[in-house]
PDB file of C-alpha atoms in Angstrom:
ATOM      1  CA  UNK A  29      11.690  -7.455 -16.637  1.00  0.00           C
ATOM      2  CA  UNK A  30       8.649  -6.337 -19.027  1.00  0.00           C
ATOM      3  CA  UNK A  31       7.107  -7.798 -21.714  1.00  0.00           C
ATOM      4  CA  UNK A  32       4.967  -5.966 -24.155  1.00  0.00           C
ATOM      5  CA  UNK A  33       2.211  -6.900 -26.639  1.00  0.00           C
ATOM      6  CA  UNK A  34       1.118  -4.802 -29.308  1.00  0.00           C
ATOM      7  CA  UNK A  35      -1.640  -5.626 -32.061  1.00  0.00           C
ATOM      8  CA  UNK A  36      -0.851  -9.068 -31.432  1.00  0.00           C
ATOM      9  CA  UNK A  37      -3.029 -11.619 -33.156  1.00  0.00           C
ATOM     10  CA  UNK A  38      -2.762 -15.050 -34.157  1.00  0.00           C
ATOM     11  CA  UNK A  39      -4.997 -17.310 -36.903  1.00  0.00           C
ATOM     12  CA  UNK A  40      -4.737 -20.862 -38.240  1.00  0.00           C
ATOM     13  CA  UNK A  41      -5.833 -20.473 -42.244  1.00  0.00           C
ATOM     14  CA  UNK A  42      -8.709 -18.047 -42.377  1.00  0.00           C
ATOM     15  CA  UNK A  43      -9.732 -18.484 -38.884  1.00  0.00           C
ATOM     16  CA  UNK A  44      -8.620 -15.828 -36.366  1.00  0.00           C
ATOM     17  CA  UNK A  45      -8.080 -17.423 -32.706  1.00  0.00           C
ATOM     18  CA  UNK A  46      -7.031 -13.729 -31.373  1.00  0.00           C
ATOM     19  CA  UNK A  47      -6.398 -10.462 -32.378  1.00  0.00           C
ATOM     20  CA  UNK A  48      -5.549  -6.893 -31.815  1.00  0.00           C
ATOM     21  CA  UNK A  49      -3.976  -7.594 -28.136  1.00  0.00           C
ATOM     22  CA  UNK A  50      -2.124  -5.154 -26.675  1.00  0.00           C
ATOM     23  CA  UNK A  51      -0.923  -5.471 -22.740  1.00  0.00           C
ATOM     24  CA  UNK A  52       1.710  -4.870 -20.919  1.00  0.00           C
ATOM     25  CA  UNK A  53       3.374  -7.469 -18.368  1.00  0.00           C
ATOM     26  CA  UNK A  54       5.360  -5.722 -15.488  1.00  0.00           C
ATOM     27  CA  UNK A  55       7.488  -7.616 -12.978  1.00  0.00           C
ATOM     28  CA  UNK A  56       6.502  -7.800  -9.500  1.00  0.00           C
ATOM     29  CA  UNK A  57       2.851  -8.843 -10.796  1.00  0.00           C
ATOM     30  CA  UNK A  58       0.676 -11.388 -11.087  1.00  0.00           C
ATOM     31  CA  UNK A  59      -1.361 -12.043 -14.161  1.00  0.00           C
ATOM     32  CA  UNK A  60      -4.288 -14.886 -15.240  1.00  0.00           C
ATOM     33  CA  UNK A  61      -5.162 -15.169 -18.950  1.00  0.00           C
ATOM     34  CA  UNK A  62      -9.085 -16.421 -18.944  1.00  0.00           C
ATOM     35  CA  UNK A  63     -11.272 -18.028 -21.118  1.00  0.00           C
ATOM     36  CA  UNK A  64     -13.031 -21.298 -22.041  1.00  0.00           C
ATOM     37  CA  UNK A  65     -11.827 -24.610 -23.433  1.00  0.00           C
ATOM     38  CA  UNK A  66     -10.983 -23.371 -26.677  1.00  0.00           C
ATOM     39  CA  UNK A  67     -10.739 -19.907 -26.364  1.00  0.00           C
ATOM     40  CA  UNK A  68      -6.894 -20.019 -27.322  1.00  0.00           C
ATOM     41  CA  UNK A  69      -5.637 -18.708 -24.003  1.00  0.00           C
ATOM     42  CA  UNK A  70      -2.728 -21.229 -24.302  1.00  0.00           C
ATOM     43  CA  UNK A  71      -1.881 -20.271 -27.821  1.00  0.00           C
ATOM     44  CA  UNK A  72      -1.497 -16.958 -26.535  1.00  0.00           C
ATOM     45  CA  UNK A  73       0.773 -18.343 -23.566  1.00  0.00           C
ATOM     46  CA  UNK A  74       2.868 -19.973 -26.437  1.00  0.00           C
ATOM     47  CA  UNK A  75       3.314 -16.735 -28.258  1.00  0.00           C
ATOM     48  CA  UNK A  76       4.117 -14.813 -24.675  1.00  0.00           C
ATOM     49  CA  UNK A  77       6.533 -17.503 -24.277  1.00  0.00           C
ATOM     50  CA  UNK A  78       8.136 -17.269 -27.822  1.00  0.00           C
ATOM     51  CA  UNK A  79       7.286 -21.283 -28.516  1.00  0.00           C
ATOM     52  CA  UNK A  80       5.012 -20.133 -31.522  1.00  0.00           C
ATOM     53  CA  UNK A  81       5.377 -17.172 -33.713  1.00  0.00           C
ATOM     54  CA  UNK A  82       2.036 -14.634 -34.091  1.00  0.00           C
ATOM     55  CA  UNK A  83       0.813 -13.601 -37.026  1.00  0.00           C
ATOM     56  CA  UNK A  84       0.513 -10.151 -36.672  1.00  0.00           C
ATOM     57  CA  UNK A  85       1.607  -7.423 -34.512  1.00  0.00           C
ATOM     58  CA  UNK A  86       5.070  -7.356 -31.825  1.00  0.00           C
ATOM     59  CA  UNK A  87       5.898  -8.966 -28.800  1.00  0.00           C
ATOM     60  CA  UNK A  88       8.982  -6.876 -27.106  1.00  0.00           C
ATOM     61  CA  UNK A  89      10.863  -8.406 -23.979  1.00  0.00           C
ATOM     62  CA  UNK A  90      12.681  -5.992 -21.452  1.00  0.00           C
ATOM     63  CA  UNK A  91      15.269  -6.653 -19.299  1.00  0.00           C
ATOM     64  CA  UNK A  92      16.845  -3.670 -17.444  1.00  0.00           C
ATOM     65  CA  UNK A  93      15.912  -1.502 -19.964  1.00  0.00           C
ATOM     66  CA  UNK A  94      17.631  -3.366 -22.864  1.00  0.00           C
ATOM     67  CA  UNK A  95      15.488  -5.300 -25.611  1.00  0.00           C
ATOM     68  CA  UNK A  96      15.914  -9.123 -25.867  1.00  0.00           C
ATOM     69  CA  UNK A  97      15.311 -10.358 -29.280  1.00  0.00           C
ATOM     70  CA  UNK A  98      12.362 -14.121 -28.400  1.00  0.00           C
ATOM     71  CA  UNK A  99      15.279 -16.433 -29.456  1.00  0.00           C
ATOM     72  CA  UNK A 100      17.178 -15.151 -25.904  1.00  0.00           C
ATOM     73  CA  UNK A 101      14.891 -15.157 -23.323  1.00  0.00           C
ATOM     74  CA  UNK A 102      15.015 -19.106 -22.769  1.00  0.00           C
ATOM     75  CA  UNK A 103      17.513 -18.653 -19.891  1.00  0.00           C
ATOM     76  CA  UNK A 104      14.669 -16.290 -18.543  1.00  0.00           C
ATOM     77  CA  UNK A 105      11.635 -18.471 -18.213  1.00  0.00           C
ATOM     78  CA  UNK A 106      10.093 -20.812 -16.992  1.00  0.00           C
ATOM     79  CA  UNK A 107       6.984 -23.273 -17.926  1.00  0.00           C
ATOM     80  CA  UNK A 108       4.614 -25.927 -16.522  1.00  0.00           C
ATOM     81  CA  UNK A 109       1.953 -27.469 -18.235  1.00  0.00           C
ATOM     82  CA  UNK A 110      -0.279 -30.621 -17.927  1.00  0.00           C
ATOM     83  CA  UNK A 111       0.939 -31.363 -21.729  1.00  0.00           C
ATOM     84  CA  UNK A 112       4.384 -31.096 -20.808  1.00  0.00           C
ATOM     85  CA  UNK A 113       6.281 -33.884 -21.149  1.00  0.00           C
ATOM     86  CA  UNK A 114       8.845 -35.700 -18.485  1.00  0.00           C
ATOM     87  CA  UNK A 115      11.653 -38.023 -19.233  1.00  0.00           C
ATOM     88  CA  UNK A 116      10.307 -40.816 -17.750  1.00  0.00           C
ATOM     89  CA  UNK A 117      13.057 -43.172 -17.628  1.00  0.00           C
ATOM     90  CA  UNK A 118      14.750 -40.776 -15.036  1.00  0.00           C
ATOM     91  CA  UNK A 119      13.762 -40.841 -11.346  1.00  0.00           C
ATOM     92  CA  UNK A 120      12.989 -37.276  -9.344  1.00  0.00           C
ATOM     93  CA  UNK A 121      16.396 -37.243  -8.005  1.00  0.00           C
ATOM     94  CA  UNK A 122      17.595 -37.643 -11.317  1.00  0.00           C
ATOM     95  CA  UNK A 123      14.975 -35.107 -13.273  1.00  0.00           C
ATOM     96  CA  UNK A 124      15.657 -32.642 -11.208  1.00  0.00           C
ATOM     97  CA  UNK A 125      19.567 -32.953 -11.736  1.00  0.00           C
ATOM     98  CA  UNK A 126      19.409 -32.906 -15.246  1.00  0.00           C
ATOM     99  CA  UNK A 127      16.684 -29.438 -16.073  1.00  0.00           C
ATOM    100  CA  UNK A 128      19.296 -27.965 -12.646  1.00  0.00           C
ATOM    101  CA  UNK A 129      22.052 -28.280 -16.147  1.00  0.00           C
ATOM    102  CA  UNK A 130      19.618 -25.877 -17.765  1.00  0.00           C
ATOM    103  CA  UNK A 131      17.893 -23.694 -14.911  1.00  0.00           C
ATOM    104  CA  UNK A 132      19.443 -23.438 -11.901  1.00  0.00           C
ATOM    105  CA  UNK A 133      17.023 -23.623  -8.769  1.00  0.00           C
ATOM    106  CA  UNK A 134      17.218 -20.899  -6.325  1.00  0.00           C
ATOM    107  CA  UNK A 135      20.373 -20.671  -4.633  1.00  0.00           C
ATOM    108  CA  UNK A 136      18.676 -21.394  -1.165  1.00  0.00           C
ATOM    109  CA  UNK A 137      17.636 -24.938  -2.415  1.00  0.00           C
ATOM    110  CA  UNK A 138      19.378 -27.859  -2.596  1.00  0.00           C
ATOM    111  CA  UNK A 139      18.349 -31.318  -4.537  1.00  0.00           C
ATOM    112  CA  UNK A 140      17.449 -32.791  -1.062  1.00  0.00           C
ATOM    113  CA  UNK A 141      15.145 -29.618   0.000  1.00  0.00           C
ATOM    114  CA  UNK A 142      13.397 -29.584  -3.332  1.00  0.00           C
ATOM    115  CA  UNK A 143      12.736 -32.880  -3.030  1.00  0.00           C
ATOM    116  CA  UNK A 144      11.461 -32.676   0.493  1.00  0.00           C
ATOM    117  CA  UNK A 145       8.588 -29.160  -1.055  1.00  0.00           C
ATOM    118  CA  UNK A 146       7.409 -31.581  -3.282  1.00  0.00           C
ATOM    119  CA  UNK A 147       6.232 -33.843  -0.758  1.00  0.00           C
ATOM    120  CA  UNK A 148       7.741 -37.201  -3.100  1.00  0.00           C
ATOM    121  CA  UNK A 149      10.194 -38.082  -0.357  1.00  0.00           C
ATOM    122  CA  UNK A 150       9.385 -41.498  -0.616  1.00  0.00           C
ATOM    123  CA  UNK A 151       9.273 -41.988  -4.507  1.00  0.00           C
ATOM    124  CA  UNK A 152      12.658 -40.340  -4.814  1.00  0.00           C
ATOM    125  CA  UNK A 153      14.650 -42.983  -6.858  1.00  0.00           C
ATOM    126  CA  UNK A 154      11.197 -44.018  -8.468  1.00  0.00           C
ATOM    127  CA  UNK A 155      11.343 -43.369 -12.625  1.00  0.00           C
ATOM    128  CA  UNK A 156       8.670 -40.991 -13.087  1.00  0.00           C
ATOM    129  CA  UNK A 157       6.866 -44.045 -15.472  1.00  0.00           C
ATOM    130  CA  UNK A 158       5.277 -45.052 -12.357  1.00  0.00           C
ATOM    131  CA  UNK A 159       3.861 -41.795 -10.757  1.00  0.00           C
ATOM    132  CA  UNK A 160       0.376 -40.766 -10.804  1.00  0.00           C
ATOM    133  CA  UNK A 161      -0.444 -37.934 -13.072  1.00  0.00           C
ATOM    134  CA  UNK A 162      -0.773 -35.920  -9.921  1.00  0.00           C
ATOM    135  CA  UNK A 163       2.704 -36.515  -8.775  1.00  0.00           C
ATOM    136  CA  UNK A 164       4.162 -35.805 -12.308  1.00  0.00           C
ATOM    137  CA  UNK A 165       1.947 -32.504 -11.861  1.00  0.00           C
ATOM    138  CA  UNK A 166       3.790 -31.706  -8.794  1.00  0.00           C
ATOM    139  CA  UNK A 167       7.243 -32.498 -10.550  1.00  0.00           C
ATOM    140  CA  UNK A 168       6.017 -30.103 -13.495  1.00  0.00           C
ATOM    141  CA  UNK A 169       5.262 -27.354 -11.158  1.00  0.00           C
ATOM    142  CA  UNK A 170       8.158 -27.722  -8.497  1.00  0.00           C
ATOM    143  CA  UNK A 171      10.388 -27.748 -11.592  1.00  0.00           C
ATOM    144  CA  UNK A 172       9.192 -24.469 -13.292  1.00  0.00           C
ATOM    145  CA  UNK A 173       8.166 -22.460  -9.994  1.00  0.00           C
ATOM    146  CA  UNK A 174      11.843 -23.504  -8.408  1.00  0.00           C
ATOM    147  CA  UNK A 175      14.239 -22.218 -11.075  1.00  0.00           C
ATOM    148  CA  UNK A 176      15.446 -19.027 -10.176  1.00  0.00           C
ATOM    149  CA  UNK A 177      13.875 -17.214 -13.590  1.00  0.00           C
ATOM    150  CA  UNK A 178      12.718 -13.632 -14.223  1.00  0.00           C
ATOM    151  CA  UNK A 179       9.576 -15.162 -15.986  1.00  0.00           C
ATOM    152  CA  UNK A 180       6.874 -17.965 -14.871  1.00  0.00           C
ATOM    153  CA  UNK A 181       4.635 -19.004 -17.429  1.00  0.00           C
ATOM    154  CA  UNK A 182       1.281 -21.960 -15.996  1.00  0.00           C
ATOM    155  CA  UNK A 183      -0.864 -23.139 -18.042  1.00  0.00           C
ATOM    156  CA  UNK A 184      -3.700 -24.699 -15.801  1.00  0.00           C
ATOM    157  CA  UNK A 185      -1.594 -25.871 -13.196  1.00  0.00           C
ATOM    158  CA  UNK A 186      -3.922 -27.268 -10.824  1.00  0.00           C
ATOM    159  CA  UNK A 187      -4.583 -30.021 -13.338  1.00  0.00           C
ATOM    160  CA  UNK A 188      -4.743 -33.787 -12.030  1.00  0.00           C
ATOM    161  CA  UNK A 189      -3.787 -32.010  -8.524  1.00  0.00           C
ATOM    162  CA  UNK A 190      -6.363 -32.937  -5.508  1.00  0.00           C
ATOM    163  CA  UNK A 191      -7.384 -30.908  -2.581  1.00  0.00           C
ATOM    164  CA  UNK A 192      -3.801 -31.014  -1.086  1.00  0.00           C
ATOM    165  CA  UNK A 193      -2.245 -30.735  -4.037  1.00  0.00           C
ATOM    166  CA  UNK A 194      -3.837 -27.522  -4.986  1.00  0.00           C
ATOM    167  CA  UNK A 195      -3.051 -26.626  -1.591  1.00  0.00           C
ATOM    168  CA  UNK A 196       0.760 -27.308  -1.885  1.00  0.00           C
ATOM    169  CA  UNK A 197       0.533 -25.669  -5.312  1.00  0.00           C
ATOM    170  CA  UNK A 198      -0.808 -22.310  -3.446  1.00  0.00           C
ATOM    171  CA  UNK A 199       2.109 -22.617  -0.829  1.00  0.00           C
ATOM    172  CA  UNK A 200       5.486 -22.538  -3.307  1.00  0.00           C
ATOM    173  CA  UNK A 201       3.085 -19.344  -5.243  1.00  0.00           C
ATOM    174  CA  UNK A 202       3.388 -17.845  -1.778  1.00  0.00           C
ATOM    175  CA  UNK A 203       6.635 -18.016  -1.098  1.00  0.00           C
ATOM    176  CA  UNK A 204       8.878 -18.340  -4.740  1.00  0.00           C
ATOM    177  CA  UNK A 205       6.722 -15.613  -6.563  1.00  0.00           C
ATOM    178  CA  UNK A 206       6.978 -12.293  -5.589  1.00  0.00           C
ATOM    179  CA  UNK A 207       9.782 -10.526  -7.291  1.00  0.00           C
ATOM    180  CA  UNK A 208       8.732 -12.761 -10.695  1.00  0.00           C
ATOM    181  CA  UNK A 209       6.370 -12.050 -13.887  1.00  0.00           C
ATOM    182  CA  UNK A 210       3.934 -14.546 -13.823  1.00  0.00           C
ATOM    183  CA  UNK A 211       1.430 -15.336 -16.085  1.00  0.00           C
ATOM    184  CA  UNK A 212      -1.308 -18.433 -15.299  1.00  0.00           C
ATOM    185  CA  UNK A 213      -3.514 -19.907 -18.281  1.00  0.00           C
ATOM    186  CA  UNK A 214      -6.799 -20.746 -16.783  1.00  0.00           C
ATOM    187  CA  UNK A 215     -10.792 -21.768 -17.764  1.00  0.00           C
ATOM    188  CA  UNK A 216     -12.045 -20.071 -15.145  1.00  0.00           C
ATOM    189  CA  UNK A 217     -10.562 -22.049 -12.150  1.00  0.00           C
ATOM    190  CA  UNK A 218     -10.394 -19.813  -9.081  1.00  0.00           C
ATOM    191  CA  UNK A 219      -8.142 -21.542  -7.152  1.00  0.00           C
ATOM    192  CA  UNK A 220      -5.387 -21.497  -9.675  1.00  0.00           C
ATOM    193  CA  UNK A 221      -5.258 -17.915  -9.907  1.00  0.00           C
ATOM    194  CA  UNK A 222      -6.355 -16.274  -6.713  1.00  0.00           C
ATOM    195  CA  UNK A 223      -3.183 -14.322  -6.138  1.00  0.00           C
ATOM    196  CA  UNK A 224      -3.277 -12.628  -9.542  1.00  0.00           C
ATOM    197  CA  UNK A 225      -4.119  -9.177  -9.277  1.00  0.00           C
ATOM    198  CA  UNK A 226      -4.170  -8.668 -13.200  1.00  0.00           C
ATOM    199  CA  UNK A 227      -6.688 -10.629 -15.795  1.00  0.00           C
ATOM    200  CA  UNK A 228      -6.732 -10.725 -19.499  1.00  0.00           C
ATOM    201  CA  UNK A 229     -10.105 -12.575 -21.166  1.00  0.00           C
ATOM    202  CA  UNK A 230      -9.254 -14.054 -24.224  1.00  0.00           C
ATOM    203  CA  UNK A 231     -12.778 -13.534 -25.417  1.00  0.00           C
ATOM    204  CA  UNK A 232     -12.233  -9.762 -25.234  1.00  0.00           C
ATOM    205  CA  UNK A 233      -9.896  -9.888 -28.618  1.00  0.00           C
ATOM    206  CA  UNK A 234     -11.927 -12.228 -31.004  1.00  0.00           C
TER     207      UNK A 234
END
């Protein structure tokens, strides 16, 4: 899987958030976008992730050498976001049975074992209503690092996540990464990106 950027910029009006940015996303790696509240780093995560359209220059997506036009690549990605929202009349066991209609999980993992990584054994018949916004963070990630996609997109993940959160977070990077793109959104916070090898700064295309 690749995805390309060229000349891409985006404005609202008159204003120019980004432009002129051209990279080059390559499976197998690890990428952080940077910059400050602000910035637009997400906005350009939306565009990467064809949920808003630029408004100038190409964004190409590769997949074994064949060109995917933005409105196919849903079955290809995946997203987590602090903005994201959950249904939250369903409990766990029953979130994670209805996005499994949508994205399969990895093949290895099983409703049971995904509910035993995200450490919500207890709360498994809870509706998500009454979770903390640190367990619906964990829900968020465990749902979008799990499915078995080409493509992760996380945009500040660590978000409402403590020290063992961030901790757990680090953990399913480790081991449900590797072979994937994956691009994190981050202001600067080490910990949520210390695996990526690759960084874009926003600021660099104003």
């Amino acid at each position: 899987m690749k995805i390309t950027l060229s000349e891409v910029g985006k404005r609202y009006n008159r204003d120019w958030i980004f432009k002129n940015v051209t990279y080059t996303f390559q499976a197998g790696e690890a990428y952080v976008i940077l910059g400050s509240n602000g910035s637009g780093k997400s906005t350009l995560l939306q565009l990467i992730a064809g949920n808003q359209v630029q408004s100038t220059g190409l964004i190409e997506y590769q997949l074994n050498d064949k060109t995917l036009p933005v409105e196919k690549i849903f079955p290809y990605i995946s997203f987590a976001s602090p903005y994201l929202e959950l249904i939250e009349e369903y409990s766990l066991t029953e979130i994670l049975q209805f996005h499994a209609q949508f994205k399969p999980f990895f093949k290895s993992l099983s409703i049971p074992a995904i509910i035993e990584l995200t450490g919500l054994v207890k709360s498994k018949d809870k509706e998500l209503k009454y979770f903390s916004s640190g367990m619906k963070q964990r829900v968020r990630l465990a749902l979008a690092i799990l499915s078995d996609t080409p493509i992760l997109f996380l945009d500040e993940p660590t978000s409402n996540l403590d020290k063992k959160g961030i901790d757990w977070y680090n953990e399913l990077i480790q081991k449900f990464t590797s072979e994937r793109i994956v691009i994190v959104c981050s202001n600067h916070q080490k910990h949520e990106y210390d695996f990526c090898k690759q960084q874009l700064l926003v600021e660099d295309y104003k």
